Amino acid sequence: MKTYTVKAGDSLWKICHRLGLDIEQIAQLNHFTKHSRHHLTIGQKLLIEGEDTAGDADSKLTLQLLDLASQPIKHPVLKVKHDGKEQEVKGNREGLVAGLNITDISKGIEIFFKDISGQFVSIYKDELVPLGEQFMILQARTIKIKGNLTAREGAQQQSRASIKGEIRQKNPPQPQKRSKGKDKLPPAMPKVDTEPYQKKVRLEDGKPVQVIAPIFTSENLLLAPVNEKYRKCIIETAKKYGLSPQALAAFMQVEAAKNRKGEWLENGKADSSSAVGLMQCLPAMWKDVSCDKQSKLYECIQKTKPAPGWDTVLDWRTNAELSIDAAACYIQINLRTLKKNMDCR
């Protein structure tokens, strides 16, 4: 990987003109925005060539990760498998990752997204990488590929109506069960185990390829785009304590500290009480959860050597995963207490 050190009087245009480089390619390689490319500092290191040289690359990829509202996901961490190797990359505040050169398109590509738990989840896979320069947008429910070799005009291969028919055929509606008796409540809707529908098509007017990414559609749970990072933790915690993900997410929406954009804050602190953390946990509630053997907080205390002091345990309230687990555990504690009181009457 070659670099260039910025000197006095340098600008991005002057550097590219002097070295015979493409200014847009260098801007993407260094994750520059239209504004930041005009503000270089003396001594700044610029990447002028990636790990794979442009001459050896069959395909050059630029990735961008967007949320459900088509807004960039800031600084996404991705792992890309290509050319028989793995490469971990991090995007900028615009969600852009540039400078991915593919030398052997026949080996395919697979892209993984790092979630809140630190695990990489596959969100895109293709056995053959398109030739040429490609700009790939990985969106919450849609992946679009735009490149200089993408067909923009041509005969329609498949209509929207036929695509909708295939989707309905693959995921048929479930019949509703009628309740027995007038006084009984209708049963809950049966769980529909539908697979994410993944199909590549070319739509009318040569519109780009579209693929559904299953990572953002699990459990039919709708979250604000800024809170998508908590999806996996909410679903796993809800299953652990026998709650519905929707109910736990609704409880979090009520209890969590939020900023102006509605994002749940891990380090939130209440002004009028001693509540701290994502779920605004009070010390008394935190103590009750710490004694419950089913909670993650109890497990962390047991595994920490030497045994942590109470002040240290209270500081753990700013851990989002522990805070979500503690909230669900506290719901179960209250339900058990309520049941016990009702049985004593």
GROMACS .gro file of C-alpha atoms in nm:
model
  345
    1MET     CA    1   0.000   0.000   0.000
    2LYS     CA    2   0.160   0.327  -0.113
    3THR     CA    3   0.114   0.659   0.065
    4TYR     CA    4   0.195   1.023   0.001
    5THR     CA    5   0.277   1.281   0.269
    6VAL     CA    6   0.109   1.619   0.218
    7LYS     CA    7   0.352   1.912   0.193
    8ALA     CA    8   0.308   2.288   0.217
    9GLY     CA    9   0.115   2.427  -0.078
   10ASP     CA   10  -0.029   2.087  -0.174
   11SER     CA   11  -0.390   2.033  -0.273
   12LEU     CA   12  -0.562   1.712  -0.377
   13TRP     CA   13  -0.582   1.837  -0.737
   14LYS     CA   14  -0.210   1.928  -0.745
   15ILE     CA   15  -0.106   1.592  -0.599
   16CYS     CA   16  -0.316   1.391  -0.845
   17HIS     CA   17  -0.204   1.607  -1.140
   18ARG     CA   18   0.163   1.568  -1.045
   19LEU     CA   19   0.143   1.189  -0.994
   20GLY     CA   20  -0.096   1.123  -1.283
   21LEU     CA   21  -0.375   0.992  -1.058
   22ASP     CA   22  -0.753   1.012  -1.082
   23ILE     CA   23  -0.878   1.262  -0.824
   24GLU     CA   24  -1.212   1.085  -0.766
   25GLN     CA   25  -1.042   0.749  -0.714
   26ILE     CA   26  -0.799   0.897  -0.457
   27ALA     CA   27  -1.087   1.077  -0.282
   28GLN     CA   28  -1.281   0.751  -0.249
   29LEU     CA   29  -0.973   0.557  -0.139
   30ASN     CA   30  -0.917   0.808   0.146
   31HIS     CA   31  -1.292   0.837   0.231
   32PHE     CA   32  -1.300   1.210   0.149
   33THR     CA   33  -1.629   1.397   0.125
   34LYS     CA   34  -1.678   1.686  -0.116
   35HIS     CA   35  -1.593   1.919   0.171
   36SER     CA   36  -1.302   1.738   0.338
   37ARG     CA   37  -1.108   1.688   0.014
   38HIS     CA   38  -1.035   2.063   0.010
   39HIS     CA   39  -0.891   2.069   0.363
   40LEU     CA   40  -0.561   1.877   0.367
   41THR     CA   41  -0.309   1.930   0.647
   42ILE     CA   42   0.070   1.931   0.623
   43GLY     CA   43   0.207   1.588   0.715
   44GLN     CA   44  -0.121   1.410   0.641
   45LYS     CA   45  -0.078   1.061   0.491
   46LEU     CA   46  -0.277   0.996   0.175
   47LEU     CA   47  -0.334   0.649   0.030
   48ILE     CA   48  -0.248   0.660  -0.338
   49GLU     CA   49  -0.262   0.286  -0.409
   50GLY     CA   50  -0.445  -0.001  -0.240
   51GLU     CA   51  -0.321  -0.351  -0.161
   52ASP     CA   52  -0.410  -0.462  -0.512
   53THR     CA   53  -0.278  -0.249  -0.795
   54ALA     CA   54  -0.528  -0.100  -1.036
   55GLY     CA   55  -0.364  -0.283  -1.326
   56ASP     CA   56  -0.423  -0.628  -1.170
   57ALA     CA   57  -0.781  -0.564  -1.059
   58ASP     CA   58  -1.069  -0.706  -1.265
   59SER     CA   59  -1.321  -0.515  -1.058
   60LYS     CA   60  -1.304  -0.206  -0.834
   61LEU     CA   61  -1.571  -0.180  -0.564
   62THR     CA   62  -1.697   0.114  -0.361
   63LEU     CA   63  -1.948   0.022  -0.088
   64GLN     CA   64  -2.201   0.235   0.098
   65LEU     CA   65  -2.420   0.114   0.386
   66LEU     CA   66  -2.759   0.281   0.440
   67ASP     CA   67  -3.031   0.235   0.702
   68LEU     CA   68  -3.408   0.189   0.656
   69ALA     CA   69  -3.452   0.563   0.598
   70SER     CA   70  -3.183   0.562   0.325
   71GLN     CA   71  -2.950   0.754   0.556
   72PRO     CA   72  -2.579   0.655   0.579
   73ILE     CA   73  -2.481   0.429   0.870
   74LYS     CA   74  -2.184   0.609   1.023
   75HIS     CA   75  -1.852   0.423   1.037
   76PRO     CA   76  -1.983   0.072   0.956
   77VAL     CA   77  -1.741  -0.217   1.011
   78LEU     CA   78  -1.750  -0.475   0.732
   79LYS     CA   79  -1.563  -0.794   0.654
   80VAL     CA   80  -1.523  -0.870   0.284
   81LYS     CA   81  -1.430  -1.213   0.147
   82HIS     CA   82  -1.276  -1.199  -0.201
   83ASP     CA   83  -0.984  -1.349  -0.394
   84GLY     CA   84  -0.967  -1.632  -0.139
   85LYS     CA   85  -0.895  -1.396   0.152
   86GLU     CA   86  -1.077  -1.192   0.416
   87GLN     CA   87  -1.044  -0.816   0.457
   88GLU     CA   88  -1.190  -0.610   0.741
   89VAL     CA   89  -1.272  -0.252   0.646
   90LYS     CA   90  -1.434   0.045   0.818
   91GLY     CA   91  -1.642   0.310   0.645
   92ASN     CA   92  -1.647   0.683   0.703
   93ARG     CA   93  -1.930   0.893   0.849
   94GLU     CA   94  -2.104   0.876   0.509
   95GLY     CA   95  -2.104   0.494   0.523
   96LEU     CA   96  -1.856   0.474   0.233
   97VAL     CA   97  -1.587   0.209   0.191
   98ALA     CA   98  -1.369   0.260  -0.117
   99GLY     CA   99  -1.060   0.100  -0.269
  100LEU     CA  100  -1.171  -0.265  -0.280
  101ASN     CA  101  -0.992  -0.417  -0.578
  102ILE     CA  102  -1.097  -0.767  -0.691
  103THR     CA  103  -0.829  -0.947  -0.891
  104ASP     CA  104  -1.023  -1.271  -0.957
  105ILE     CA  105  -1.396  -1.216  -1.011
  106SER     CA  106  -1.461  -1.592  -1.046
  107LYS     CA  107  -1.397  -1.646  -0.673
  108GLY     CA  108  -1.702  -1.436  -0.586
  109ILE     CA  109  -1.758  -1.203  -0.295
  110GLU     CA  110  -1.930  -1.215   0.044
  111ILE     CA  111  -1.986  -0.912   0.270
  112PHE     CA  112  -2.043  -0.932   0.647
  113PHE     CA  113  -2.179  -0.657   0.877
  114LYS     CA  114  -2.055  -0.623   1.238
  115ASP     CA  115  -2.353  -0.599   1.472
  116ILE     CA  116  -2.380  -0.466   1.829
  117SER     CA  117  -2.255  -0.793   1.980
  118GLY     CA  118  -1.936  -0.778   1.772
  119GLN     CA  119  -2.042  -1.068   1.549
  120PHE     CA  120  -2.014  -1.050   1.171
  121VAL     CA  121  -2.341  -1.140   0.993
  122SER     CA  122  -2.352  -1.209   0.619
  123ILE     CA  123  -2.563  -0.950   0.433
  124TYR     CA  124  -2.456  -1.008   0.072
  125LYS     CA  125  -2.306  -1.294  -0.127
  126ASP     CA  126  -2.245  -1.345  -0.498
  127GLU     CA  127  -2.052  -1.621  -0.672
  128LEU     CA  128  -1.938  -1.388  -0.951
  129VAL     CA  129  -1.825  -1.026  -0.918
  130PRO     CA  130  -1.922  -0.792  -1.205
  131LEU     CA  131  -1.636  -0.654  -1.412
  132GLY     CA  132  -1.533  -0.289  -1.404
  133GLU     CA  133  -1.585  -0.012  -1.152
  134GLN     CA  134  -1.885  -0.084  -0.930
  135PHE     CA  135  -2.069   0.128  -0.672
  136MET     CA  136  -2.262  -0.102  -0.435
  137ILE     CA  137  -2.529   0.034  -0.198
  138LEU     CA  138  -2.612  -0.204   0.088
  139GLN     CA  139  -2.945  -0.083   0.221
  140ALA     CA  140  -3.156  -0.212   0.509
  141ARG     CA  141  -3.397  -0.402   0.284
  142THR     CA  142  -3.243  -0.350  -0.060
  143ILE     CA  143  -2.905  -0.390  -0.225
  144LYS     CA  144  -2.844  -0.197  -0.543
  145ILE     CA  145  -2.544  -0.235  -0.771
  146LYS     CA  146  -2.457   0.044  -1.011
  147GLY     CA  147  -2.154   0.021  -1.239
  148ASN     CA  148  -2.017   0.140  -1.566
  149LEU     CA  149  -2.103  -0.200  -1.717
  150THR     CA  150  -2.461  -0.219  -1.584
  151ALA     CA  151  -2.722  -0.239  -1.860
  152ARG     CA  152  -2.943   0.069  -1.852
  153GLU     CA  153  -3.167  -0.008  -2.149
  154GLY     CA  154  -3.299  -0.328  -2.294
  155ALA     CA  155  -3.594  -0.562  -2.321
  156GLN     CA  156  -3.788  -0.635  -2.006
  157GLN     CA  157  -3.701  -0.979  -1.867
  158GLN     CA  158  -3.960  -1.000  -1.589
  159SER     CA  159  -4.253  -0.780  -1.495
  160ARG     CA  160  -4.337  -0.651  -1.151
  161ALA     CA  161  -4.662  -0.847  -1.154
  162SER     CA  162  -4.483  -1.180  -1.207
  163ILE     CA  163  -4.235  -1.099  -0.929
  164LYS     CA  164  -4.520  -1.021  -0.686
  165GLY     CA  165  -4.686  -1.349  -0.787
  166GLU     CA  166  -4.370  -1.545  -0.704
  167ILE     CA  167  -4.345  -1.373  -0.365
  168ARG     CA  168  -4.709  -1.457  -0.280
  169GLN     CA  169  -4.657  -1.817  -0.392
  170LYS     CA  170  -4.345  -1.856  -0.177
  171ASN     CA  171  -4.505  -1.693   0.130
  172PRO     CA  172  -4.879  -1.786   0.127
  173PRO     CA  173  -5.106  -1.615   0.384
  174GLN     CA  174  -5.185  -1.822   0.692
  175PRO     CA  175  -5.555  -1.894   0.759
  176GLN     CA  176  -5.698  -1.739   1.076
  177LYS     CA  177  -5.833  -1.974   1.342
  178ARG     CA  178  -6.178  -1.902   1.481
  179SER     CA  179  -6.214  -1.892   1.857
  180LYS     CA  180  -6.448  -2.137   2.034
  181GLY     CA  181  -6.714  -1.971   2.246
  182LYS     CA  182  -6.832  -1.612   2.266
  183ASP     CA  183  -6.649  -1.523   2.587
  184LYS     CA  184  -6.307  -1.647   2.483
  185LEU     CA  185  -6.051  -1.414   2.330
  186PRO     CA  186  -5.933  -1.502   1.979
  187PRO     CA  187  -5.605  -1.696   1.977
  188ALA     CA  188  -5.284  -1.523   1.884
  189MET     CA  189  -5.185  -1.533   1.520
  190PRO     CA  190  -4.966  -1.836   1.447
  191LYS     CA  191  -4.602  -1.765   1.390
  192VAL     CA  192  -4.527  -1.761   1.019
  193ASP     CA  193  -4.179  -1.896   0.952
  194THR     CA  194  -4.105  -1.722   0.623
  195GLU     CA  195  -3.768  -1.724   0.460
  196PRO     CA  196  -3.621  -1.396   0.333
  197TYR     CA  197  -3.702  -1.390  -0.038
  198GLN     CA  198  -3.381  -1.342  -0.234
  199LYS     CA  199  -3.396  -1.308  -0.611
  200LYS     CA  200  -3.201  -1.114  -0.870
  201VAL     CA  201  -3.408  -0.950  -1.143
  202ARG     CA  202  -3.385  -0.675  -1.398
  203LEU     CA  203  -3.699  -0.464  -1.376
  204GLU     CA  204  -3.867  -0.230  -1.619
  205ASP     CA  205  -3.654   0.049  -1.769
  206GLY     CA  206  -3.331  -0.133  -1.681
  207LYS     CA  207  -3.355  -0.054  -1.310
  208PRO     CA  208  -3.069  -0.183  -1.087
  209VAL     CA  209  -3.048  -0.527  -0.930
  210GLN     CA  210  -3.236  -0.564  -0.600
  211VAL     CA  211  -3.179  -0.818  -0.324
  212ILE     CA  212  -3.340  -0.846   0.020
  213ALA     CA  213  -3.085  -0.857   0.302
  214PRO     CA  214  -3.224  -1.089   0.577
  215ILE     CA  215  -3.028  -0.927   0.865
  216PHE     CA  216  -3.268  -0.630   0.882
  217THR     CA  217  -3.600  -0.819   0.851
  218SER     CA  218  -3.591  -1.069   1.139
  219GLU     CA  219  -3.890  -1.129   1.372
  220ASN     CA  220  -4.103  -0.864   1.195
  221LEU     CA  221  -3.965  -0.609   1.443
  222LEU     CA  222  -3.976  -0.244   1.338
  223LEU     CA  223  -3.708  -0.022   1.494
  224ALA     CA  224  -3.601   0.333   1.426
  225PRO     CA  225  -3.300   0.334   1.189
  226VAL     CA  226  -3.073   0.479   1.460
  227ASN     CA  227  -3.161   0.185   1.690
  228GLU     CA  228  -3.111  -0.098   1.437
  229LYS     CA  229  -2.783  -0.188   1.614
  230TYR     CA  230  -2.987  -0.322   1.910
  231ARG     CA  231  -3.207  -0.557   1.699
  232LYS     CA  232  -3.020  -0.884   1.759
  233CYS     CA  233  -2.980  -0.819   2.132
  234ILE     CA  234  -3.353  -0.740   2.173
  235ILE     CA  235  -3.462  -1.056   1.989
  236GLU     CA  236  -3.226  -1.287   2.180
  237THR     CA  237  -3.314  -1.133   2.518
  238ALA     CA  238  -3.689  -1.152   2.451
  239LYS     CA  239  -3.665  -1.522   2.364
  240LYS     CA  240  -3.457  -1.588   2.675
  241TYR     CA  241  -3.723  -1.445   2.910
  242GLY     CA  242  -4.032  -1.556   2.717
  243LEU     CA  243  -4.126  -1.207   2.599
  244SER     CA  244  -4.216  -1.083   2.252
  245PRO     CA  245  -3.947  -0.868   2.083
  246GLN     CA  246  -4.212  -0.605   2.006
  247ALA     CA  247  -4.313  -0.577   2.373
  248LEU     CA  248  -3.953  -0.549   2.491
  249ALA     CA  249  -3.876  -0.286   2.224
  250ALA     CA  250  -4.186  -0.087   2.327
  251PHE     CA  251  -4.076  -0.101   2.692
  252MET     CA  252  -3.730   0.022   2.590
  253GLN     CA  253  -3.883   0.308   2.392
  254VAL     CA  254  -4.061   0.425   2.709
  255GLU     CA  255  -3.773   0.378   2.955
  256ALA     CA  256  -3.460   0.456   2.750
  257ALA     CA  257  -3.282   0.788   2.748
  258LYS     CA  258  -3.299   0.935   2.397
  259ASN     CA  259  -3.142   1.216   2.197
  260ARG     CA  260  -3.326   1.445   1.955
  261LYS     CA  261  -3.310   1.185   1.677
  262GLY     CA  262  -3.475   0.922   1.899
  263GLU     CA  263  -3.154   0.719   1.943
  264TRP     CA  264  -3.136   0.518   2.266
  265LEU     CA  265  -2.836   0.632   2.472
  266GLU     CA  266  -2.617   0.376   2.650
  267ASN     CA  267  -2.468   0.640   2.883
  268GLY     CA  268  -2.792   0.825   2.959
  269LYS     CA  269  -2.834   0.975   3.307
  270ALA     CA  270  -3.157   1.099   3.465
  271ASP     CA  271  -3.163   1.456   3.600
  272SER     CA  272  -3.411   1.389   3.880
  273SER     CA  273  -3.294   1.045   4.004
  274SER     CA  274  -2.996   0.808   4.020
  275ALA     CA  275  -3.110   0.615   3.710
  276VAL     CA  276  -2.826   0.543   3.465
  277GLY     CA  277  -2.781   0.360   3.136
  278LEU     CA  278  -2.982   0.261   2.832
  279MET     CA  279  -3.276   0.135   3.042
  280GLN     CA  280  -3.238   0.399   3.318
  281CYS     CA  281  -3.167   0.135   3.583
  282LEU     CA  282  -3.191   0.239   3.949
  283PRO     CA  283  -2.942   0.097   4.204
  284ALA     CA  284  -3.214  -0.101   4.386
  285MET     CA  285  -3.337  -0.259   4.063
  286TRP     CA  286  -2.977  -0.334   3.958
  287LYS     CA  287  -2.918  -0.509   4.293
  288ASP     CA  288  -3.228  -0.729   4.251
  289VAL     CA  289  -3.117  -0.833   3.903
  290SER     CA  290  -2.761  -0.903   4.020
  291CYS     CA  291  -2.898  -1.170   4.255
  292ASP     CA  292  -3.101  -1.346   3.983
  293LYS     CA  293  -2.901  -1.643   3.851
  294GLN     CA  294  -3.071  -1.619   3.512
  295SER     CA  295  -2.942  -1.267   3.441
  296LYS     CA  296  -2.627  -1.181   3.248
  297LEU     CA  297  -2.533  -0.939   3.526
  298TYR     CA  298  -2.515  -1.231   3.773
  299GLU     CA  299  -2.296  -1.426   3.526
  300CYS     CA  300  -2.058  -1.130   3.481
  301ILE     CA  301  -2.019  -1.086   3.856
  302GLN     CA  302  -1.941  -1.457   3.903
  303LYS     CA  303  -1.687  -1.463   3.618
  304THR     CA  304  -1.502  -1.146   3.724
  305LYS     CA  305  -1.195  -1.219   3.936
  306PRO     CA  306  -1.126  -1.074   4.185
  307ALA     CA  307  -1.486  -1.012   4.284
  308PRO     CA  308  -1.590  -0.660   4.178
  309GLY     CA  309  -1.705  -0.398   4.428
  310TRP     CA  310  -2.059  -0.263   4.423
  311ASP     CA  311  -1.948   0.070   4.270
  312THR     CA  312  -1.790  -0.121   3.982
  313VAL     CA  313  -2.107  -0.326   3.932
  314LEU     CA  314  -2.314  -0.005   3.923
  315ASP     CA  315  -2.086   0.132   3.649
  316TRP     CA  316  -2.186  -0.165   3.432
  317ARG     CA  317  -2.529  -0.004   3.386
  318THR     CA  318  -2.383   0.179   3.084
  319ASN     CA  319  -2.332  -0.156   2.907
  320ALA     CA  320  -2.622  -0.176   2.658
  321GLU     CA  321  -2.637  -0.557   2.647
  322LEU     CA  322  -2.640  -0.591   3.028
  323SER     CA  323  -2.895  -0.310   3.058
  324ILE     CA  324  -3.139  -0.469   2.810
  325ASP     CA  325  -3.101  -0.810   2.975
  326ALA     CA  326  -3.153  -0.656   3.319
  327ALA     CA  327  -3.474  -0.482   3.209
  328ALA     CA  328  -3.621  -0.808   3.075
  329CYS     CA  329  -3.509  -0.997   3.386
  330TYR     CA  330  -3.669  -0.734   3.612
  331ILE     CA  331  -3.998  -0.775   3.427
  332GLN     CA  332  -3.988  -1.148   3.509
  333ILE     CA  333  -3.899  -1.076   3.873
  334ASN     CA  334  -4.204  -0.849   3.907
  335LEU     CA  335  -4.429  -1.103   3.733
  336ARG     CA  336  -4.315  -1.379   3.972
  337THR     CA  337  -4.376  -1.152   4.271
  338LEU     CA  338  -4.723  -1.061   4.143
  339LYS     CA  339  -4.812  -1.427   4.088
  340LYS     CA  340  -4.691  -1.517   4.436
  341ASN     CA  341  -4.904  -1.242   4.594
  342MET     CA  342  -5.210  -1.350   4.396
  343ASP     CA  343  -5.164  -1.713   4.505
  344CYS     CA  344  -5.151  -1.609   4.872
  345ARG     CA  345  -5.495  -1.447   4.859
   0.00000   0.00000   0.00000
